[in-house]
Amino acid sequence: MNIYAIYINSTQKNNNFIVIAEGFSWIAALLSIFWALYHKMWLIVAIAVIANIIVTAINIEELKFIFKIVLILGFGFFASDIRENYLKRNNYRLEDIIIANSRIEAELKFLKRSMLA
């Protein structure tokens, strides 16, 4: 069972919702900058690119290796937190927390709950 957070933008009339899985994200860990680009998190992309440029300019192999490991683990462990903070800054609010086996099951549970309310 996984934990999913449901976010809704109350300023939009169509009430689209976003489902975010809690826990380690392999996609964010392995494709960190592309993951941030996909989710339109420009500040995160800029920080990661600038940090990469600085570490590359220093040209110390051990530092490059440590930085890449920290970047992989940081994005992997904190991807859901980074995305949740980004959504909160863009007028999204936490609507529900659901425990489900998959993202689709979490969406179905949320829709069922919202129809009953």
mmCIF file of C-alpha atoms in Angstrom:
data_model
loop_
_atom_site.group_PDB
_atom_site.id
_atom_site.type_symbol
_atom_site.label_atom_id
_atom_site.label_comp_id
_atom_site.label_asym_id
_atom_site.label_seq_id
_atom_site.Cartn_x
_atom_site.Cartn_y
_atom_site.Cartn_z
ATOM 1 C CA MET A 1 0.000 0.000 0.000
ATOM 2 C CA ASN A 2 1.216 3.479 -0.875
ATOM 3 C CA ILE A 3 0.240 6.913 0.351
ATOM 4 C CA TYR A 4 -1.053 9.409 -2.204
ATOM 5 C CA ALA A 5 -1.709 13.121 -1.706
ATOM 6 C CA ILE A 6 -4.488 14.722 -3.770
ATOM 7 C CA TYR A 7 -4.089 18.409 -4.640
ATOM 8 C CA ILE A 8 -6.779 20.641 -6.159
ATOM 9 C CA ASN A 9 -6.493 24.134 -7.620
ATOM 10 C CA SER A 10 -9.530 25.924 -6.242
ATOM 11 C CA THR A 11 -9.141 28.856 -8.654
ATOM 12 C CA GLN A 12 -9.792 26.659 -11.699
ATOM 13 C CA LYS A 13 -13.403 25.924 -12.570
ATOM 14 C CA ASN A 14 -12.792 22.434 -13.963
ATOM 15 C CA ASN A 15 -11.426 21.192 -10.589
ATOM 16 C CA ASN A 16 -8.580 19.158 -12.040
ATOM 17 C CA PHE A 17 -6.692 17.305 -9.369
ATOM 18 C CA ILE A 18 -3.121 16.102 -9.117
ATOM 19 C CA VAL A 19 -2.134 12.842 -7.443
ATOM 20 C CA ILE A 20 1.325 12.713 -5.864
ATOM 21 C CA ALA A 21 2.781 9.443 -4.599
ATOM 22 C CA GLU A 22 4.736 9.706 -1.363
ATOM 23 C CA GLY A 23 8.081 7.957 -1.063
ATOM 24 C CA PHE A 24 11.230 7.504 -3.116
ATOM 25 C CA SER A 25 10.893 8.448 -6.794
ATOM 26 C CA TRP A 26 13.200 6.519 -9.110
ATOM 27 C CA ILE A 27 12.240 8.693 -12.078
ATOM 28 C CA ALA A 28 13.154 11.883 -10.230
ATOM 29 C CA ALA A 29 16.372 10.298 -8.950
ATOM 30 C CA LEU A 30 17.610 9.085 -12.329
ATOM 31 C CA LEU A 31 16.273 11.899 -14.534
ATOM 32 C CA SER A 32 16.382 14.775 -12.054
ATOM 33 C CA ILE A 33 16.618 17.798 -14.339
ATOM 34 C CA PHE A 34 14.285 16.296 -16.943
ATOM 35 C CA TRP A 35 11.797 15.408 -14.174
ATOM 36 C CA ALA A 36 11.833 19.032 -12.992
ATOM 37 C CA LEU A 37 11.456 20.292 -16.575
ATOM 38 C CA TYR A 38 8.481 17.989 -17.152
ATOM 39 C CA HIS A 39 6.755 19.398 -14.073
ATOM 40 C CA LYS A 40 7.698 22.991 -15.073
ATOM 41 C CA MET A 41 9.738 23.672 -11.953
ATOM 42 C CA TRP A 42 12.044 26.259 -13.488
ATOM 43 C CA LEU A 43 13.694 27.357 -10.231
ATOM 44 C CA ILE A 44 14.681 23.773 -9.388
ATOM 45 C CA VAL A 45 16.093 23.319 -12.909
ATOM 46 C CA ALA A 46 18.086 26.548 -12.628
ATOM 47 C CA ILE A 47 19.518 25.608 -9.223
ATOM 48 C CA ALA A 48 20.501 22.116 -10.412
ATOM 49 C CA VAL A 49 22.114 23.416 -13.620
ATOM 50 C CA ILE A 50 24.042 26.165 -11.811
ATOM 51 C CA ALA A 51 25.235 23.703 -9.165
ATOM 52 C CA ASN A 52 26.350 21.293 -11.931
ATOM 53 C CA ILE A 53 28.269 24.082 -13.673
ATOM 54 C CA ILE A 54 29.995 25.133 -10.441
ATOM 55 C CA VAL A 55 30.996 21.567 -9.546
ATOM 56 C CA THR A 56 32.245 20.940 -13.092
ATOM 57 C CA ALA A 57 34.274 24.171 -13.029
ATOM 58 C CA ILE A 58 35.971 23.165 -9.765
ATOM 59 C CA ASN A 59 37.178 20.006 -11.561
ATOM 60 C CA ILE A 60 37.699 17.754 -8.552
ATOM 61 C CA GLU A 61 36.611 14.221 -9.434
ATOM 62 C CA GLU A 62 35.702 13.219 -5.880
ATOM 63 C CA LEU A 63 33.554 16.330 -5.482
ATOM 64 C CA LYS A 64 31.767 15.616 -8.775
ATOM 65 C CA PHE A 65 31.008 12.056 -7.665
ATOM 66 C CA ILE A 66 29.734 13.152 -4.243
ATOM 67 C CA PHE A 67 27.610 15.900 -5.813
ATOM 68 C CA LYS A 68 26.020 13.493 -8.281
ATOM 69 C CA ILE A 69 25.200 11.016 -5.494
ATOM 70 C CA VAL A 70 23.706 13.825 -3.371
ATOM 71 C CA LEU A 71 21.699 15.055 -6.372
ATOM 72 C CA ILE A 72 20.354 11.567 -7.119
ATOM 73 C CA LEU A 73 19.425 10.866 -3.511
ATOM 74 C CA GLY A 74 18.068 14.374 -2.947
ATOM 75 C CA PHE A 75 15.740 14.264 -5.929
ATOM 76 C CA GLY A 76 14.744 10.694 -5.185
ATOM 77 C CA PHE A 77 13.836 11.198 -1.550
ATOM 78 C CA PHE A 78 12.443 14.736 -1.770
ATOM 79 C CA ALA A 79 10.698 14.698 -5.170
ATOM 80 C CA SER A 80 7.195 14.543 -3.709
ATOM 81 C CA ASP A 81 8.011 17.289 -1.177
ATOM 82 C CA ILE A 82 9.496 19.521 -3.881
ATOM 83 C CA ARG A 83 6.441 19.021 -6.070
ATOM 84 C CA GLU A 84 4.002 19.600 -3.192
ATOM 85 C CA ASN A 85 5.715 22.885 -2.262
ATOM 86 C CA TYR A 86 5.601 23.964 -5.896
ATOM 87 C CA LEU A 87 1.869 23.198 -6.097
ATOM 88 C CA LYS A 88 1.142 25.058 -2.851
ATOM 89 C CA ARG A 89 2.865 28.151 -4.243
ATOM 90 C CA ASN A 90 0.630 27.889 -7.328
ATOM 91 C CA ASN A 91 -2.746 28.010 -5.520
ATOM 92 C CA TYR A 92 -3.169 24.269 -5.070
ATOM 93 C CA ARG A 93 -4.361 22.944 -1.747
ATOM 94 C CA LEU A 94 -4.172 19.515 -0.184
ATOM 95 C CA GLU A 95 -7.616 17.988 -0.571
ATOM 96 C CA ASP A 96 -7.146 14.429 0.614
ATOM 97 C CA ILE A 97 -4.622 11.770 1.577
ATOM 98 C CA ILE A 98 -5.424 8.286 0.314
ATOM 99 C CA ILE A 99 -3.877 4.880 0.933
ATOM 100 C CA ALA A 100 -4.097 2.696 -2.170
ATOM 101 C CA ASN A 101 -2.232 0.041 -4.154
ATOM 102 C CA SER A 102 -1.804 2.212 -7.269
ATOM 103 C CA ARG A 103 -2.266 5.743 -8.549
ATOM 104 C CA ILE A 104 -5.387 4.703 -10.470
ATOM 105 C CA GLU A 105 -6.929 3.169 -7.358
ATOM 106 C CA ALA A 106 -6.138 6.384 -5.448
ATOM 107 C CA GLU A 107 -7.872 8.455 -8.140
ATOM 108 C CA LEU A 108 -10.921 6.179 -8.057
ATOM 109 C CA LYS A 109 -11.130 6.331 -4.253
ATOM 110 C CA PHE A 110 -10.866 10.113 -4.352
ATOM 111 C CA LEU A 111 -13.557 10.443 -7.011
ATOM 112 C CA LYS A 112 -15.834 8.087 -5.085
ATOM 113 C CA ARG A 113 -15.329 10.092 -1.875
ATOM 114 C CA SER A 114 -15.920 13.412 -3.612
ATOM 115 C CA MET A 115 -19.127 12.129 -5.231
ATOM 116 C CA LEU A 116 -20.456 10.951 -1.864
ATOM 117 C CA ALA A 117 -19.680 14.272 -0.163
#
